[in-house]
PDB file of C-alpha atoms in Angstrom:
ATOM      1  CA  PHE H1497      -3.461  17.731   0.128  1.00 45.00           C
ATOM      2  CA  LEU H1498      -2.521  14.023   0.135  1.00 55.00           C
ATOM      3  CA  GLU H1499      -1.151  14.280  -3.386  1.00 56.00           C
ATOM      4  CA  GLU H1500       1.038  17.270  -2.517  1.00 58.00           C
ATOM      5  CA  ALA H1501       2.274  15.745   0.747  1.00 55.00           C
ATOM      6  CA  ALA H1502       3.109  12.382  -0.798  1.00 62.00           C
ATOM      7  CA  ALA H1503       4.876  13.980  -3.771  1.00 59.00           C
ATOM      8  CA  SER H1504       6.916  16.086  -1.373  1.00 61.00           C
ATOM      9  CA  ALA H1505       7.804  13.021   0.695  1.00 61.00           C
ATOM     10  CA  ALA H1506       8.799  11.117  -2.434  1.00 61.00           C
ATOM     11  CA  ARG H1507      11.175  13.891  -3.470  1.00 64.00           C
ATOM     12  CA  GLN H1508      12.629  14.347   0.009  1.00 66.00           C
ATOM     13  CA  THR H1509      13.250  10.626   0.540  1.00 61.00           C
ATOM     14  CA  PRO H1510      14.896   9.446  -2.683  1.00 63.00           C
ATOM     15  CA  SER H1511      15.987   6.023  -1.405  1.00 76.00           C
ATOM     16  CA  PRO H1512      13.184   3.481  -1.891  1.00 76.00           C
ATOM     17  CA  THR H1513      14.308   1.630   1.248  1.00 81.00           C
ATOM     18  CA  LYS H1514      14.260   4.781   3.381  1.00 81.00           C
ATOM     19  CA  ARG H1515      10.938   5.832   1.849  1.00 80.00           C
ATOM     20  CA  ARG H1516       9.462   2.425   2.734  1.00 83.00           C
ATOM     21  CA  GLU H1517      10.676   2.782   6.338  1.00 84.00           C
ATOM     22  CA  VAL H1518       9.070   6.228   6.627  1.00 83.00           C
ATOM     23  CA  ILE H1519       5.806   4.957   5.147  1.00 84.00           C
ATOM     24  CA  LYS H1520       5.752   1.949   7.461  1.00 87.00           C
ATOM     25  CA  LYS H1521       6.313   4.150  10.504  1.00 86.00           C
ATOM     26  CA  GLN H1522       3.574   6.595   9.502  1.00 86.00           C
ATOM     27  CA  VAL H1523       1.037   3.897   8.661  1.00 88.00           C
ATOM     28  CA  ARG H1524       1.704   2.060  11.921  1.00 89.00           C
ATOM     29  CA  ARG H1525       1.178   5.306  13.846  1.00 88.00           C
ATOM     30  CA  SER H1526      -2.272   5.593  12.260  1.00 87.00           C
ATOM     31  CA  ALA H1527      -3.169   1.899  12.553  1.00 88.00           C
ATOM     32  CA  GLU H1528      -6.151   2.478  14.840  1.00 90.00           C
ATOM     33  CA  HIS H1529      -7.791   4.659  12.174  1.00 89.00           C
ATOM     34  CA  LEU H1530      -7.360   2.189   9.303  1.00 89.00           C
ATOM     35  CA  ASP H1531     -10.137   0.005   7.967  1.00 91.00           C
ATOM     36  CA  SER H1532     -11.301  -1.581   4.733  1.00 89.00           C
ATOM     37  CA  GLY H1533     -12.764   1.752   3.609  1.00 92.00           C
ATOM     38  CA  THR H1534      -9.346   3.380   3.936  1.00 90.00           C
ATOM     39  CA  LEU H1535      -7.809   0.588   1.909  1.00 90.00           C
ATOM     40  CA  ALA H1536     -10.470   0.838  -0.808  1.00 92.00           C
ATOM     41  CA  THR H1537      -9.985   4.601  -1.054  1.00 93.00           C
ATOM     42  CA  LEU H1538      -6.210   4.261  -1.311  1.00 92.00           C
ATOM     43  CA  ARG H1539      -6.527   1.555  -3.963  1.00 93.00           C
ATOM     44  CA  ALA H1540      -8.857   3.739  -6.036  1.00 94.00           C
ATOM     45  CA  TYR H1541      -6.511   6.707  -5.639  1.00 92.00           C
ATOM     46  CA  HIS H1542      -3.575   4.528  -6.707  1.00 91.00           C
ATOM     47  CA  ALA H1543      -5.457   3.308  -9.783  1.00 92.00           C
ATOM     48  CA  ASN H1544      -6.205   6.912 -10.724  1.00 91.00           C
ATOM     49  CA  LEU H1545      -2.545   7.874 -10.326  1.00 88.00           C
ATOM     50  CA  GLU H1546      -1.441   4.873 -12.364  1.00 90.00           C
ATOM     51  CA  SER H1547      -3.646   6.034 -15.227  1.00 90.00           C
ATOM     52  CA  GLN H1548      -1.927   9.448 -15.127  1.00 86.00           C
ATOM     53  CA  ALA H1549       1.599   8.084 -14.650  1.00 82.00           C
ATOM     54  CA  THR H1550       2.437   7.695 -18.328  1.00 82.00           C
ATOM     55  CA  ASP H1551       2.049  11.421 -18.940  1.00 82.00           C
ATOM     56  CA  ASN H1552       3.187  12.834 -15.625  1.00 81.00           C
ATOM     57  CA  GLU H1553       6.442  12.082 -13.784  1.00 81.00           C
ATOM     58  CA  ASP H1554       5.068  13.432 -10.482  1.00 78.00           C
ATOM     59  CA  ALA H1555       2.042  11.158 -10.802  1.00 79.00           C
ATOM     60  CA  ALA H1556       4.322   8.175 -11.424  1.00 83.00           C
ATOM     61  CA  MET H1557       6.410   8.998  -8.359  1.00 82.00           C
ATOM     62  CA  LEU H1558       3.305   9.537  -6.281  1.00 84.00           C
ATOM     63  CA  ALA H1559       1.796   6.272  -7.567  1.00 87.00           C
ATOM     64  CA  ASP H1560       4.872   4.439  -6.270  1.00 87.00           C
ATOM     65  CA  VAL H1561       4.493   6.062  -2.855  1.00 86.00           C
ATOM     66  CA  VAL H1562       0.760   5.323  -2.681  1.00 89.00           C
ATOM     67  CA  ALA H1563       1.407   1.704  -3.745  1.00 91.00           C
ATOM     68  CA  ALA H1564       3.783   1.347  -0.788  1.00 90.00           C
ATOM     69  CA  VAL H1565       1.168   2.884   1.513  1.00 90.00           C
ATOM     70  CA  VAL H1566      -1.494   0.485   0.201  1.00 91.00           C
ATOM     71  CA  GLU H1567       0.812  -2.469   0.799  1.00 91.00           C
ATOM     72  CA  GLU H1568       1.597  -1.358   4.355  1.00 90.00           C
ATOM     73  CA  VAL H1569      -2.061  -0.658   5.169  1.00 91.00           C
ATOM     74  CA  LEU H1570      -2.948  -4.119   3.883  1.00 89.00           C
ATOM     75  CA  ASP H1571      -0.234  -5.614   6.110  1.00 89.00           C
ATOM     76  CA  VAL H1572      -1.575  -3.765   9.164  1.00 90.00           C
ATOM     77  CA  LEU H1573      -5.155  -4.812   8.473  1.00 89.00           C
ATOM     78  CA  THR H1574      -4.164  -8.426   7.809  1.00 85.00           C
ATOM     79  CA  GLU H1575      -2.194  -8.611  11.065  1.00 87.00           C
ATOM     80  CA  ALA H1576      -5.349  -7.637  12.962  1.00 85.00           C
ATOM     81  CA  LEU H1577      -7.420 -10.443  11.430  1.00 82.00           C
ATOM     82  CA  PRO H1578      -8.050 -13.758  13.174  1.00 87.00           C
ATOM     83  CA  ALA H1579      -5.756 -16.461  11.717  1.00 84.00           C
ATOM     84  CA  PRO H1580      -8.394 -18.276   9.596  1.00 85.00           C
ATOM     85  CA  VAL H1581      -9.574 -15.016   8.055  1.00 85.00           C
ATOM     86  CA  ALA H1582      -5.982 -13.904   7.411  1.00 79.00           C
ATOM     87  CA  ILE H1583      -5.327 -17.151   5.538  1.00 82.00           C
ATOM     88  CA  LEU H1584      -8.408 -16.640   3.375  1.00 84.00           C
ATOM     89  CA  GLN H1585      -7.398 -13.021   2.756  1.00 80.00           C
ATOM     90  CA  SER H1586      -3.928 -14.134   1.647  1.00 81.00           C
ATOM     91  CA  LEU H1587      -5.483 -16.607  -0.754  1.00 83.00           C
ATOM     92  CA  THR H1588      -7.784 -14.016  -2.283  1.00 84.00           C
ATOM     93  CA  ASP H1589      -4.936 -11.493  -2.601  1.00 82.00           C
ATOM     94  CA  THR H1590      -2.752 -13.969  -4.511  1.00 83.00           C
ATOM     95  CA  PRO H1591      -3.475 -13.494  -8.225  1.00 83.00           C
ATOM     96  CA  ASP H1592      -1.613 -16.560  -9.497  1.00 86.00           C
ATOM     97  CA  ALA H1593      -3.549 -19.836  -9.290  1.00 86.00           C
ATOM     98  CA  SER H1594      -0.426 -21.969  -8.901  1.00 88.00           C
ATOM     99  CA  GLN H1595       0.680 -19.848  -5.942  1.00 85.00           C
ATOM    100  CA  ARG H1596      -2.756 -20.238  -4.356  1.00 82.00           C
ATOM    101  CA  HIS H1597      -2.577 -24.018  -4.789  1.00 86.00           C
ATOM    102  CA  ALA H1598       0.904 -24.047  -3.202  1.00 86.00           C
ATOM    103  CA  MET H1599      -0.406 -22.018  -0.262  1.00 80.00           C
ATOM    104  CA  VAL H1600      -3.251 -24.462   0.297  1.00 82.00           C
ATOM    105  CA  ARG H1601      -0.888 -27.421   0.292  1.00 80.00           C
TER     106      ARG H1601
END
């Protein structure tokens, strides 16, 4: 169901900016139901789609949509964290060591 709905949304909202706005609105509406389990599930689903994306255009489009959803869910969850925890989360989410060092400074 999620795959079909997201693929449909991706086709109906061709502008990446407009698509991002729609995703943000929908994720924010569901904010009270989001947790780390939701994020983990979405990340796993995205990884699965990414592995299929080279052979399937719909999977590639859907992977882009799910990536935007993951990013927005992460933003919502991070906003709800106490400041010290949010800082630590930002550090752990930053893959580049030089960026992490700059954040600490």
